Coordinates of C-alpha atoms in Angstrom, one line a residue:
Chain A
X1 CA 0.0 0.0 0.0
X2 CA 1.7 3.5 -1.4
X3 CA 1.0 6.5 1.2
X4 CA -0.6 9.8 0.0
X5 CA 1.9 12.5 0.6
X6 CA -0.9 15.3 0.5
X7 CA -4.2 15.1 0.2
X8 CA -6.5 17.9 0.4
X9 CA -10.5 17.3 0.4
X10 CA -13.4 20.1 -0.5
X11 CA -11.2 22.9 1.9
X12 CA -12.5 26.1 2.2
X13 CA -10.8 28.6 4.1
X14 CA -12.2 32.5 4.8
X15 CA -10.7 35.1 7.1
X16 CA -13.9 36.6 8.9
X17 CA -16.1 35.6 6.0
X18 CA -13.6 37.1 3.3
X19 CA -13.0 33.8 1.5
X20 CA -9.5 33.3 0.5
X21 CA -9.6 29.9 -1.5
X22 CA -12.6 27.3 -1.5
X23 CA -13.3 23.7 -3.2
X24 CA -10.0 23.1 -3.3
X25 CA -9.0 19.0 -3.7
X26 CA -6.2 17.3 -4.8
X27 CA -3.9 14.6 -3.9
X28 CA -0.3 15.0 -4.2
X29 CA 2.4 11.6 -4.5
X30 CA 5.2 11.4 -2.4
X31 CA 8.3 12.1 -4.5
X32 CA 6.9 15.0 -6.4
X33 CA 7.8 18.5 -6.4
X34 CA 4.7 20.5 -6.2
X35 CA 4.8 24.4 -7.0
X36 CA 1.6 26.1 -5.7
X37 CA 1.4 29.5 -8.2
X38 CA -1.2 31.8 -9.2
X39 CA -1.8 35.7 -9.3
X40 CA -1.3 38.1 -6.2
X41 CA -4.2 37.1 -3.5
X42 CA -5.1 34.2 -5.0
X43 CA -4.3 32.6 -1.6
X44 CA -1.4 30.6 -2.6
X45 CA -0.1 31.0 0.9
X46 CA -3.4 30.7 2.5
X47 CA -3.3 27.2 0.9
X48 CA 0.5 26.6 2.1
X49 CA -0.6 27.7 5.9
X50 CA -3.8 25.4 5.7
X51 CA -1.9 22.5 4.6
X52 CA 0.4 23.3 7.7
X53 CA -2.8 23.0 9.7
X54 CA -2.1 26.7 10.9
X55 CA -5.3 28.5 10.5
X56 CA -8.7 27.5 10.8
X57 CA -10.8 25.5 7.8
X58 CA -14.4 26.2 7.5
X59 CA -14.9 22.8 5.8
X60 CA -12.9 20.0 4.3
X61 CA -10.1 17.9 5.5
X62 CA -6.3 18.4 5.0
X63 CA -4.1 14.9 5.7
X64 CA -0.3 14.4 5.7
X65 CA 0.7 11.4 4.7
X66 CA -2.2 10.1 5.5
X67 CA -3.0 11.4 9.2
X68 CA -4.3 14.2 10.4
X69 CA -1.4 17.4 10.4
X70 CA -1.4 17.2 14.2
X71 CA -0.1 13.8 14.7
X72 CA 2.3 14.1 12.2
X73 CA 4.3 17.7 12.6
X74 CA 7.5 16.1 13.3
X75 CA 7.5 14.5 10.0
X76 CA 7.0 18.4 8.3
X77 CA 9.4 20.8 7.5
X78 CA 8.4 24.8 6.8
X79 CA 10.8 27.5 5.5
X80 CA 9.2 30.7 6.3
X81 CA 9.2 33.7 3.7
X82 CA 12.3 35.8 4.2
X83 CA 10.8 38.8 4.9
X84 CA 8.7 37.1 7.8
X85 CA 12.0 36.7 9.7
X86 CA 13.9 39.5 11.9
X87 CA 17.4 39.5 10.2
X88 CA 18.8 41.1 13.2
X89 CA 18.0 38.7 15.9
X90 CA 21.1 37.7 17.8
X91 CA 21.9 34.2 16.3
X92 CA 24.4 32.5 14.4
X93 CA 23.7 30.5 10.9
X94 CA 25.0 27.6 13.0
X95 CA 22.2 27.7 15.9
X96 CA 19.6 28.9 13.4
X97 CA 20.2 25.3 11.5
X98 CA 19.9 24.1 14.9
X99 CA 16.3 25.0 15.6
X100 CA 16.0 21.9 12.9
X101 CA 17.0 19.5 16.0
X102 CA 14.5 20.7 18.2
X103 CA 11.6 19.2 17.1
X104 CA 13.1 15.9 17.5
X105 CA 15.0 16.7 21.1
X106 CA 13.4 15.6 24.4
X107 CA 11.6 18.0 26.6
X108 CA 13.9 20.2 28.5
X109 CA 16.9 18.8 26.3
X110 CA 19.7 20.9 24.6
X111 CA 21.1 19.8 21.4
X112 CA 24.7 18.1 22.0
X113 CA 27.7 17.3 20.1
X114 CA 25.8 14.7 17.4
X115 CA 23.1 17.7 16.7
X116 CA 25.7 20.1 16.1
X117 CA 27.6 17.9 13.8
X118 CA 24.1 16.9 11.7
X119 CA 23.7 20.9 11.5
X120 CA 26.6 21.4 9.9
X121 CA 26.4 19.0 7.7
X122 CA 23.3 20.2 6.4
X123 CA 25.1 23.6 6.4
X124 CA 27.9 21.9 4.2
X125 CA 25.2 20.3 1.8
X126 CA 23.5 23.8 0.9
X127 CA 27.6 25.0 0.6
X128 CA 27.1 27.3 4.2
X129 CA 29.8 25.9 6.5
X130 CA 32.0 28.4 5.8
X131 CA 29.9 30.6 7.1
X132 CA 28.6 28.9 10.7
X133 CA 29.6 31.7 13.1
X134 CA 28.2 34.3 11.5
X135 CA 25.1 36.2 12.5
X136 CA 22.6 35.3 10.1
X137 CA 22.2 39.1 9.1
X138 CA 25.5 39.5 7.8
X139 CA 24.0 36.9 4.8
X140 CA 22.9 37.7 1.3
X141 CA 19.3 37.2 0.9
X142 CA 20.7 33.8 -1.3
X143 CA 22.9 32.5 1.2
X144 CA 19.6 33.2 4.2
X145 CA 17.5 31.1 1.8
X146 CA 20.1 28.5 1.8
X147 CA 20.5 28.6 5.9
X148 CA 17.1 28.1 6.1
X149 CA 16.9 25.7 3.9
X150 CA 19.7 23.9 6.1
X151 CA 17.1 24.1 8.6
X152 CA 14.8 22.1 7.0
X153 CA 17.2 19.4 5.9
X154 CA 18.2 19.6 9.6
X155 CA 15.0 18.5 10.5
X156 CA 14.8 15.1 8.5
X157 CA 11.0 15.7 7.4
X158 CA 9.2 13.6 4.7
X159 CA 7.0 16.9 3.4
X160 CA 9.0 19.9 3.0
X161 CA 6.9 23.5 2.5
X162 CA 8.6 26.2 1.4
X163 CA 7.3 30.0 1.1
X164 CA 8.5 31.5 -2.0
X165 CA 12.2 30.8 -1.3
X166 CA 13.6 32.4 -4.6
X167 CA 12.3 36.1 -4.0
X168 CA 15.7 38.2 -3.7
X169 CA 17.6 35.3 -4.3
X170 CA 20.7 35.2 -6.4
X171 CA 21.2 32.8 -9.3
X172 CA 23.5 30.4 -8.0
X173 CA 22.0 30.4 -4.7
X174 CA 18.7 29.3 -6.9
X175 CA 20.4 26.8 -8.5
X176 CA 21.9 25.1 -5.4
X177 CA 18.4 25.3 -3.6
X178 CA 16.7 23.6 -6.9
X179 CA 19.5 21.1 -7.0
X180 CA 18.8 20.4 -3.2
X181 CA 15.0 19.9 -4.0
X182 CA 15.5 17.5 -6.9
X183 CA 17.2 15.9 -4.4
X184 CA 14.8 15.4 -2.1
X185 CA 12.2 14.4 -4.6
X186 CA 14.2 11.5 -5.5
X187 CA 14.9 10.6 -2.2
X188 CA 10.9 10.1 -2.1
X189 CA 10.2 12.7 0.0
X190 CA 7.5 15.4 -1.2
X191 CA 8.1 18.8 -1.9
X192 CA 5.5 22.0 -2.1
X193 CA 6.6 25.3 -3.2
X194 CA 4.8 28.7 -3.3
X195 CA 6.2 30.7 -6.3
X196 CA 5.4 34.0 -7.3
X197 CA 5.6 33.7 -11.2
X198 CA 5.4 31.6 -14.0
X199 CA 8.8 31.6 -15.0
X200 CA 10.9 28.8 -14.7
X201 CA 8.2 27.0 -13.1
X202 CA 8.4 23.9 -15.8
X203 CA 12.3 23.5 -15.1
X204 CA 11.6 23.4 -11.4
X205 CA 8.7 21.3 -10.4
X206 CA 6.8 18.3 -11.9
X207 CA 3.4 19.1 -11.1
X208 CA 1.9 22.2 -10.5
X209 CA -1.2 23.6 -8.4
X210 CA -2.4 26.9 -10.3
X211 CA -4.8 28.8 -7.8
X212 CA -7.1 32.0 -8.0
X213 CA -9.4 31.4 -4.8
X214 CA -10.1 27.6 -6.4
X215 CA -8.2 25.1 -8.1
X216 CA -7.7 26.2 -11.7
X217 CA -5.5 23.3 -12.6
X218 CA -3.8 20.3 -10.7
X219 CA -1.6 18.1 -12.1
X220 CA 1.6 17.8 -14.6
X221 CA 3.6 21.0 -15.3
X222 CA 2.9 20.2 -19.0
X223 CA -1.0 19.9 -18.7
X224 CA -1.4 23.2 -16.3
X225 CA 0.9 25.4 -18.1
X226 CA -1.7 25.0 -21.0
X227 CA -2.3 28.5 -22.1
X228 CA -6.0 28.7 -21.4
X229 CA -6.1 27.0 -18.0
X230 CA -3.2 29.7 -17.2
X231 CA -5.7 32.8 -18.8
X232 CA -8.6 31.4 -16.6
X233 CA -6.1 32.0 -13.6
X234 CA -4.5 35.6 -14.6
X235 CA -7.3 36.6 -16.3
X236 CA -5.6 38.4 -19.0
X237 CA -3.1 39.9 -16.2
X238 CA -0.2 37.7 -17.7
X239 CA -1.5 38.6 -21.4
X240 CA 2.7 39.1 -22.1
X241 CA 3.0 35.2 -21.2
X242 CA 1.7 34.1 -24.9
X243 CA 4.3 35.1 -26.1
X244 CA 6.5 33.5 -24.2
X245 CA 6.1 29.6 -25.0
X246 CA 4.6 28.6 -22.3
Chain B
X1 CA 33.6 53.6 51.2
X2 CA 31.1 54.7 53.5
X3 CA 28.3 52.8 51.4
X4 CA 30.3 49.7 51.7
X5 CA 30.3 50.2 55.7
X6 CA 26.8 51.0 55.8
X7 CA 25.8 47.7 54.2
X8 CA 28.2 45.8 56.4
X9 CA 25.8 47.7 59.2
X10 CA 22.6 48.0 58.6
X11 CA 20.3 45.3 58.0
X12 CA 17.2 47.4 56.3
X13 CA 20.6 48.0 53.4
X14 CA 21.3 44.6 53.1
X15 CA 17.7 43.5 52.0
X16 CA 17.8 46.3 50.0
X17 CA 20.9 45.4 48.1
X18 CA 20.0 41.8 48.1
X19 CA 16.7 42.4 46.5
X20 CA 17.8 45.0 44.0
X21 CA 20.6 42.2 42.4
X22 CA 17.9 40.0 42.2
X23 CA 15.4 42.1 40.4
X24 CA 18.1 43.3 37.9
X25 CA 19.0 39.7 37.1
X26 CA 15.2 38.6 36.1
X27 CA 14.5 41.9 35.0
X28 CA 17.6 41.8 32.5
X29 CA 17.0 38.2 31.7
X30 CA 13.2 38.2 30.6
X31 CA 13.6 41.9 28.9
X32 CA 16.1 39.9 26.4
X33 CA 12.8 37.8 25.2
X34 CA 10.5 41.1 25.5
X35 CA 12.8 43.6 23.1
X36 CA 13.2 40.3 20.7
X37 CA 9.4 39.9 20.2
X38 CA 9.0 44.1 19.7
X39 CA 7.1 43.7 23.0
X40 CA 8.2 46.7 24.6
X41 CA 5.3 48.5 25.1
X42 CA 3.7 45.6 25.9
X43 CA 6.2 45.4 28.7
X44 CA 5.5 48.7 29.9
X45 CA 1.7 47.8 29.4
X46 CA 1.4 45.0 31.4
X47 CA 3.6 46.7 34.7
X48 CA 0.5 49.3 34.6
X49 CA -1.9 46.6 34.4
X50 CA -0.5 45.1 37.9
X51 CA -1.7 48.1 39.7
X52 CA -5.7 47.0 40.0
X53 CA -4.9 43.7 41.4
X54 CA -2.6 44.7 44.0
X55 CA -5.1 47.6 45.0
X56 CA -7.6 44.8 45.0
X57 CA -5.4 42.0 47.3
X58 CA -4.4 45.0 49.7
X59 CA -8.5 45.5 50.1
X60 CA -8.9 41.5 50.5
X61 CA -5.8 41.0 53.0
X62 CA -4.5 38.7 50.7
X63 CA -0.9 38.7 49.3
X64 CA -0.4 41.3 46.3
X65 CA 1.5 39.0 44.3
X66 CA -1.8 36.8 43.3
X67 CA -3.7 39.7 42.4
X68 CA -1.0 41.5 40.0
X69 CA -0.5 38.3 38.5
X70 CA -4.0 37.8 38.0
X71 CA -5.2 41.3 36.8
X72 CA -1.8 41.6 34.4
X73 CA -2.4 38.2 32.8
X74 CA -6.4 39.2 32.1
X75 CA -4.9 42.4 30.5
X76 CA -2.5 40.7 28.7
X77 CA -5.7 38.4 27.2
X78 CA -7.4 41.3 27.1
X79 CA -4.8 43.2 25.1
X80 CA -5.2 40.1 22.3
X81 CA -8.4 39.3 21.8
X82 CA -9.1 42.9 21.1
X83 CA -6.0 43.6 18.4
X84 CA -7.6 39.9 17.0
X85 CA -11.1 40.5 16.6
X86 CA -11.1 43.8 15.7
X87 CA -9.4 46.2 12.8
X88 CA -7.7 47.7 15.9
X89 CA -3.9 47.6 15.8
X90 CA -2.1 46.1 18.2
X91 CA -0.5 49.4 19.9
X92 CA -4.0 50.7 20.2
X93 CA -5.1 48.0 21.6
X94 CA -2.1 47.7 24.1
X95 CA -3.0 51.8 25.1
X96 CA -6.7 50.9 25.4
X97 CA -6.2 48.2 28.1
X98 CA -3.4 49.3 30.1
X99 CA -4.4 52.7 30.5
X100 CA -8.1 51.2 31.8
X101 CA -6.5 49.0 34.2
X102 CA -4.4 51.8 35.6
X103 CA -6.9 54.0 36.3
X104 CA -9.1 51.3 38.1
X105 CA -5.9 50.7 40.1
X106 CA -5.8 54.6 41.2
X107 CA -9.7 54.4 41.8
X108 CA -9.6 51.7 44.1
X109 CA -6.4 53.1 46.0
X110 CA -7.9 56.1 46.2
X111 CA -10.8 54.9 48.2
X112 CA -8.5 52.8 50.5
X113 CA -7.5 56.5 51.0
X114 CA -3.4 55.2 51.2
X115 CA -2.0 57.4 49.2
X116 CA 2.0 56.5 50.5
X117 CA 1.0 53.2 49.7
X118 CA 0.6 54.1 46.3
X119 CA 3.4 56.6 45.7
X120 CA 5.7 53.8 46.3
X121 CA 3.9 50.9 44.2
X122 CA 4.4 53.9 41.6
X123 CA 7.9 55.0 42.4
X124 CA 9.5 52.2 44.6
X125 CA 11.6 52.6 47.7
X126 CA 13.6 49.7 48.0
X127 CA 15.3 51.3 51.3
X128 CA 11.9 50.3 52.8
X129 CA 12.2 46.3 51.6
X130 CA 10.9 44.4 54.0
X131 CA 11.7 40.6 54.7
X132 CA 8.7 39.7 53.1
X133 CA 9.2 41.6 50.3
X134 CA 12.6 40.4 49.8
X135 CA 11.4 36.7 50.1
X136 CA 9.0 37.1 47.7
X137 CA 11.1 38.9 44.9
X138 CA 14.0 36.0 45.8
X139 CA 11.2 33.1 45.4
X140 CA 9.8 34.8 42.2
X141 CA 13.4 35.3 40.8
X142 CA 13.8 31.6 41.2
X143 CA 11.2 30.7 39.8
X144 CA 11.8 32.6 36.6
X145 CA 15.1 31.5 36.0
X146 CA 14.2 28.0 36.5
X147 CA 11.2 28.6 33.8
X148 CA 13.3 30.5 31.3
X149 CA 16.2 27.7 31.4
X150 CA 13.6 24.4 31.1
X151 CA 11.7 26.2 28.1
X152 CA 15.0 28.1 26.5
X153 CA 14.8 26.1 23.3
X154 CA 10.8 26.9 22.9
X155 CA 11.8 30.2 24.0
X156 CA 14.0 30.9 21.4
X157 CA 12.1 29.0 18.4
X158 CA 9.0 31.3 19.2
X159 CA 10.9 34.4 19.8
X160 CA 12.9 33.9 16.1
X161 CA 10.4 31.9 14.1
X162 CA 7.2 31.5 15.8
X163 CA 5.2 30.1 12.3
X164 CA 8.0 27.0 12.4
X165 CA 7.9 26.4 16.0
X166 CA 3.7 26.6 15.4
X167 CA 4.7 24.5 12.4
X168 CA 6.6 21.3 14.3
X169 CA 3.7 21.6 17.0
X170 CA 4.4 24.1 19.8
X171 CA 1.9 25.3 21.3
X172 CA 3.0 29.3 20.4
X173 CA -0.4 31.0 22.0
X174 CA 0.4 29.2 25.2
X175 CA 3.6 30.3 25.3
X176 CA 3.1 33.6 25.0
X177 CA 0.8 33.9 27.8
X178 CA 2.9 31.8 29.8
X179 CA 6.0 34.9 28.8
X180 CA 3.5 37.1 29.6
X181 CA 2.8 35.5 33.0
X182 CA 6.5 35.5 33.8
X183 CA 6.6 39.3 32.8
X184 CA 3.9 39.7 35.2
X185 CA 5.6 38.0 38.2
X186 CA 9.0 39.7 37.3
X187 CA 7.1 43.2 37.4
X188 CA 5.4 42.2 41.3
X189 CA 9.2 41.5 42.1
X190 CA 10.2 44.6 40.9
X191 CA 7.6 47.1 42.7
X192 CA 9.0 47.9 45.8
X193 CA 12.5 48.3 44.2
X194 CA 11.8 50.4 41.0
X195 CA 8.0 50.7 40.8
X196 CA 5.3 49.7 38.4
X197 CA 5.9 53.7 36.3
X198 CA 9.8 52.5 36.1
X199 CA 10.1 48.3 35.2
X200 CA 9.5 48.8 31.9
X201 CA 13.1 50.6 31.5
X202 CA 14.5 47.8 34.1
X203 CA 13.1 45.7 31.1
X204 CA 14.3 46.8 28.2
X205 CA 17.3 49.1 29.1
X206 CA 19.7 46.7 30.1
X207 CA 18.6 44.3 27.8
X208 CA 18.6 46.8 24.8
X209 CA 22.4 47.5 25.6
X210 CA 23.1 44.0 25.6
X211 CA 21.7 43.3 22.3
X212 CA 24.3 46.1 21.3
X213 CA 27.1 44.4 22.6
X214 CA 26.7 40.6 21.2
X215 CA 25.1 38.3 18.4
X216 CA 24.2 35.0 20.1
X217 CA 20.9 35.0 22.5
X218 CA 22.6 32.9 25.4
X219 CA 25.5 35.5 25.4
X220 CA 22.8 38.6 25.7
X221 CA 20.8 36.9 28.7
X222 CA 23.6 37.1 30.6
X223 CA 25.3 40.2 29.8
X224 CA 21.6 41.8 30.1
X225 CA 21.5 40.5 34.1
X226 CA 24.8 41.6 34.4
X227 CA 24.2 44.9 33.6
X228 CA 20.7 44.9 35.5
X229 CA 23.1 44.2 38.7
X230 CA 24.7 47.1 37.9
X231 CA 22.7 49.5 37.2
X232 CA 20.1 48.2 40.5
X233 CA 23.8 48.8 42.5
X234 CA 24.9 52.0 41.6
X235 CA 21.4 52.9 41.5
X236 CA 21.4 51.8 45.6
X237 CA 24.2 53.7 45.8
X238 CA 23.1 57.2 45.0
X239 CA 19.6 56.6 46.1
X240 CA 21.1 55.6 49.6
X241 CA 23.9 58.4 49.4
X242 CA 21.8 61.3 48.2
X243 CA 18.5 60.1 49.4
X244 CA 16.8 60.5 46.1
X245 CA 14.2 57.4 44.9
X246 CA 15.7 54.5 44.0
X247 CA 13.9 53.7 40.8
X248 CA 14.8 57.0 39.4
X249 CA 18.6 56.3 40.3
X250 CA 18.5 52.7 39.3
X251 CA 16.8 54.1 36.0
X252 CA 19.5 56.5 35.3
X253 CA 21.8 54.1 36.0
X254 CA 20.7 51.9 33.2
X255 CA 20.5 54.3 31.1
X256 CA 24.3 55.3 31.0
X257 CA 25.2 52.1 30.4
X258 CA 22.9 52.4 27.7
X259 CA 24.4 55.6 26.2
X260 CA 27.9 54.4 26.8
X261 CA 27.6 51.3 25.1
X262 CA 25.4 53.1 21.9
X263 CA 28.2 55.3 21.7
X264 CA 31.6 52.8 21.8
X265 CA 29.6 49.3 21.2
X266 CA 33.0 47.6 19.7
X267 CA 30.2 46.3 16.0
X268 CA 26.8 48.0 17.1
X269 CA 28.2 51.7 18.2
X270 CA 27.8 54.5 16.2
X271 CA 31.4 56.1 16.8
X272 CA 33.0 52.8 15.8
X273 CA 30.4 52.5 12.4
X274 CA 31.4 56.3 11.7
X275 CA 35.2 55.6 11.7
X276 CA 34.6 53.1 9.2
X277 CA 32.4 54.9 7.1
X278 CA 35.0 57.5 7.1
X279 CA 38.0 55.3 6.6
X280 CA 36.0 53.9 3.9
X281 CA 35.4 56.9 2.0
X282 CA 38.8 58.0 2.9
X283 CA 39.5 55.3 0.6
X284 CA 37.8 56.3 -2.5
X285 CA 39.5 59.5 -3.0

């Protein structure tokens, strides 16, 4: 019996009675790497955070890997925005990777010598090592995305989510974070990224989710990037896309 | 010279002093946490809301430290549930509640007609510490610290990245009231030393000059209390010595440090970033 990594049933989700996405269902493999796009306020992160069981549904049902989010958090990874984060708070890139350990460290336990040696590790597999003592302000916006990244890897998830992780991020920093993700997908574990745009989308994820308040499309990169589903989303909005092959 | 005797002498001095390290240990160690989470008004907010519970437990003969805790944490729930269900921001919010606690404080002190009582709640005059008092501020102390080292790591996830800590299952509501509870307790400890009007700069002064002086959050808890000692000593020292109010002294203490370290901060200062701006340029030409 093959688990279902994802899978989202009839969810509707308002903020005091605003609805921000509804009907949404789909079921997402493990292994895959699942962009979530659409235009601005189409709720892409509204979907991210209810998947994350983090707000409130007003229907449906959201399951990890087959369970309810709740019982399986510690198998979930979540790499915040960067602009959600306080760049001056006094920590290192090494202790931030830390953070990773905690969910798996006993109450009123301290990470050790073997959690500090995993950290930087991860730090090493995102190319960061050099870079442990730092604070993590003293970072490009690439090399932050890459720490936090770290982070995730630190915490040895199944189902990774990430919040548009290439916004203000340099090119090779991109590339390393993509490489990592392929990675992961191949490794079986599952993969859902919020992007902001279009572009590049088919080179970095095999399925997509497009979203404007509902599902517009679910399923292969090549089947969603169909220029009409993608019209029905933007409504005329990303008109320049024809254009553009896609 | 003559402060050091006195101490050695006098036994009202020593509770004093004894109290006063203690309060600028818990006060530096939580304001850390409080300045991290840009909850500095909040701080301040929830010292004010104190003042209607102890009122209240002077009225009811029972001991202050129950009430304050109560009618702080209420504000504190108070505080959020308005900023949450309302287009309200959360600084409005914050001004509504406090400033509505505080006055019910000075109404109901006001008909126990003890107005010294209430000067020093407001002010503080630790010279006046009695054994009870210092018990209580030494038992609450311990308290804290022991709280803030068993919950450091969910301390510190919530304080940096509260969406992952809510993400990997931390329950990040309950911990704020619980930080909010431990504000509360640390503000009782602190009334008869600096007052309710002053905690909020025992809060966040020391630990605003510590977050000037290093980058790693372990390193600032400590170098926060440190200077908390400090300031609460030298503070003693002049309130003791010039017989001035020793929340006001212990204040200005702080607050040198403060202005010292903003200055000549060996990364953070701003005489240290101007000589590299300059050499910089210099540079260029």
């Amino acid at each position: 019996m093959t688990q279902t990594a994802i899978s989202i049933e009839d969810l509707h989700v308002s903020y005091f009675g605003n609805e921000a996405i509804r009907h949404v269902s789909l079921n997402v493999e493990p292994g895959n790497l699942v962009g979530i796009i659409g235009p601005n306020g189409a709720g892409k992160s509204t979907l991210l955070k209810a998947m994350l069981g983090l707000i409130p549904r007003d229907k449906g049902q959201v399951k990890i890997l087959d369970k309810p989010v709740k019982e399986v958090r510690k198998q979930i990874a979540y790499v915040p925005q960067r602009n959600d984060i306080d760049w001056d708070f006094p920590i290192t890139v090494l202790d931030a990777v830390l953070l990773g350990t905690y969910p798996r460290l006993k109450r009123f336990r301290r990470p050790g010598k073997k959690e500090r040696q995993w950290a930087l590790e991860c730090l090493a597999r995102v190319g960061m090592d050099a870079f442990s003592k730092r604070q993590i302000g003293e970072l490009s916006g690439g090399q932050q995305q890459r720490v936090f990244l770290a982070r995730a890897l630190a915490q040895q998830a199944d189902v990774f989510f990430l919040d548009e992780p290439f916004v203000g991020v340099d090119a090779s920093s991109e590339e390393t974070i993509v490489k990592i993700l392929k990675e992961l997908g191949e490794q079986g574990k599952t993969v859902v990224v919020v992007h902001h745009d279009l572009s590049k989308a088919n080179e970095y994820f095999n399925q997509l989710i497009l979203l404007n308040k509902e599902l517009i499309g679910f399923g292969t990169v090549g089947d969603v990037l169909q220029s009409k589903v993608i019209e029905r989303a933007y409504q005329g909005q990303f008109a320049f896309m024809n254009g553009m092959g896609v | 010279m003559e402060f050091l005797e006195a101490i050695m002498h006098y036994e009202f001095l020593q509770k004093a002093l004894l109290t006063s390290i203690m309060v600028g240990i818990i006060c530096g160690v939580i304001g850390c946490f409080i300045i991290l989470r840009g909850m500095a008004l909040m701080g301040d907010a929830i010292s004010h809301a104190v003042l209607p519970g102890v009122a209240i437990s002077y009225m009811l003969g029972i001991n202050f430290f129950f009430g304050a805790v109560f009618s702080g944490v209420l504000t504190a729930i108070a505080i959020g549930f308005v900023s949450q269900n309302s287009r309200i921001k959360h600084d409005t919010s914050i001004g509504i509640m406090f400033t509505a606690a505080f006055a019910a404080g000075i109404i109901v002190i006001t008909m126990l007609k003890s107005s010294t009582d209430l000067y020093h709640i407001l002010f503080g005059n630790v010279l006046a510490v009695r054994s009870s008092d210092m018990w209580i501020t030494l038992g609450t102390g311990v308290v804290v610290l022991m709280a803030v080292y068993l919950f450091y790591k969910e301390l510190l996830v919530t304080s940096f990245d509260e969406t992952m800590g809510a993400a990997y299952g931390l329950p990040v509501r309950l911990i704020h009231y619980f930080l909010m509870t431990l504000l509360t307790m640390v503000t009782v400890a602190s009334l008869q030393t600096v007052g309710i009007v002053l905690v909020v700069a025992m809060l966040i002064t020391p630990a605003a000059t510590a977050y000037l002086l290093t980058d790693r959050l372990s390193i600032m808890i400590f170098i926060s209390a440190g200077l908390g000692v400090v300031s609460a000593v030298v503070g003693l020292y002049f309130s003791f010595t010039y017989n001035l109010a020793s929340g006001a002294t212990i204040v200005m203490a702080a607050t040198a440090l403060f202005i010292l370290t903003f200055l000549f901060s060996p990364k953070h200062g701003l005489l240290w970033k101007m000589i590299k701006t300059r050499k910089k340029r210099a540079s260029l030409i």
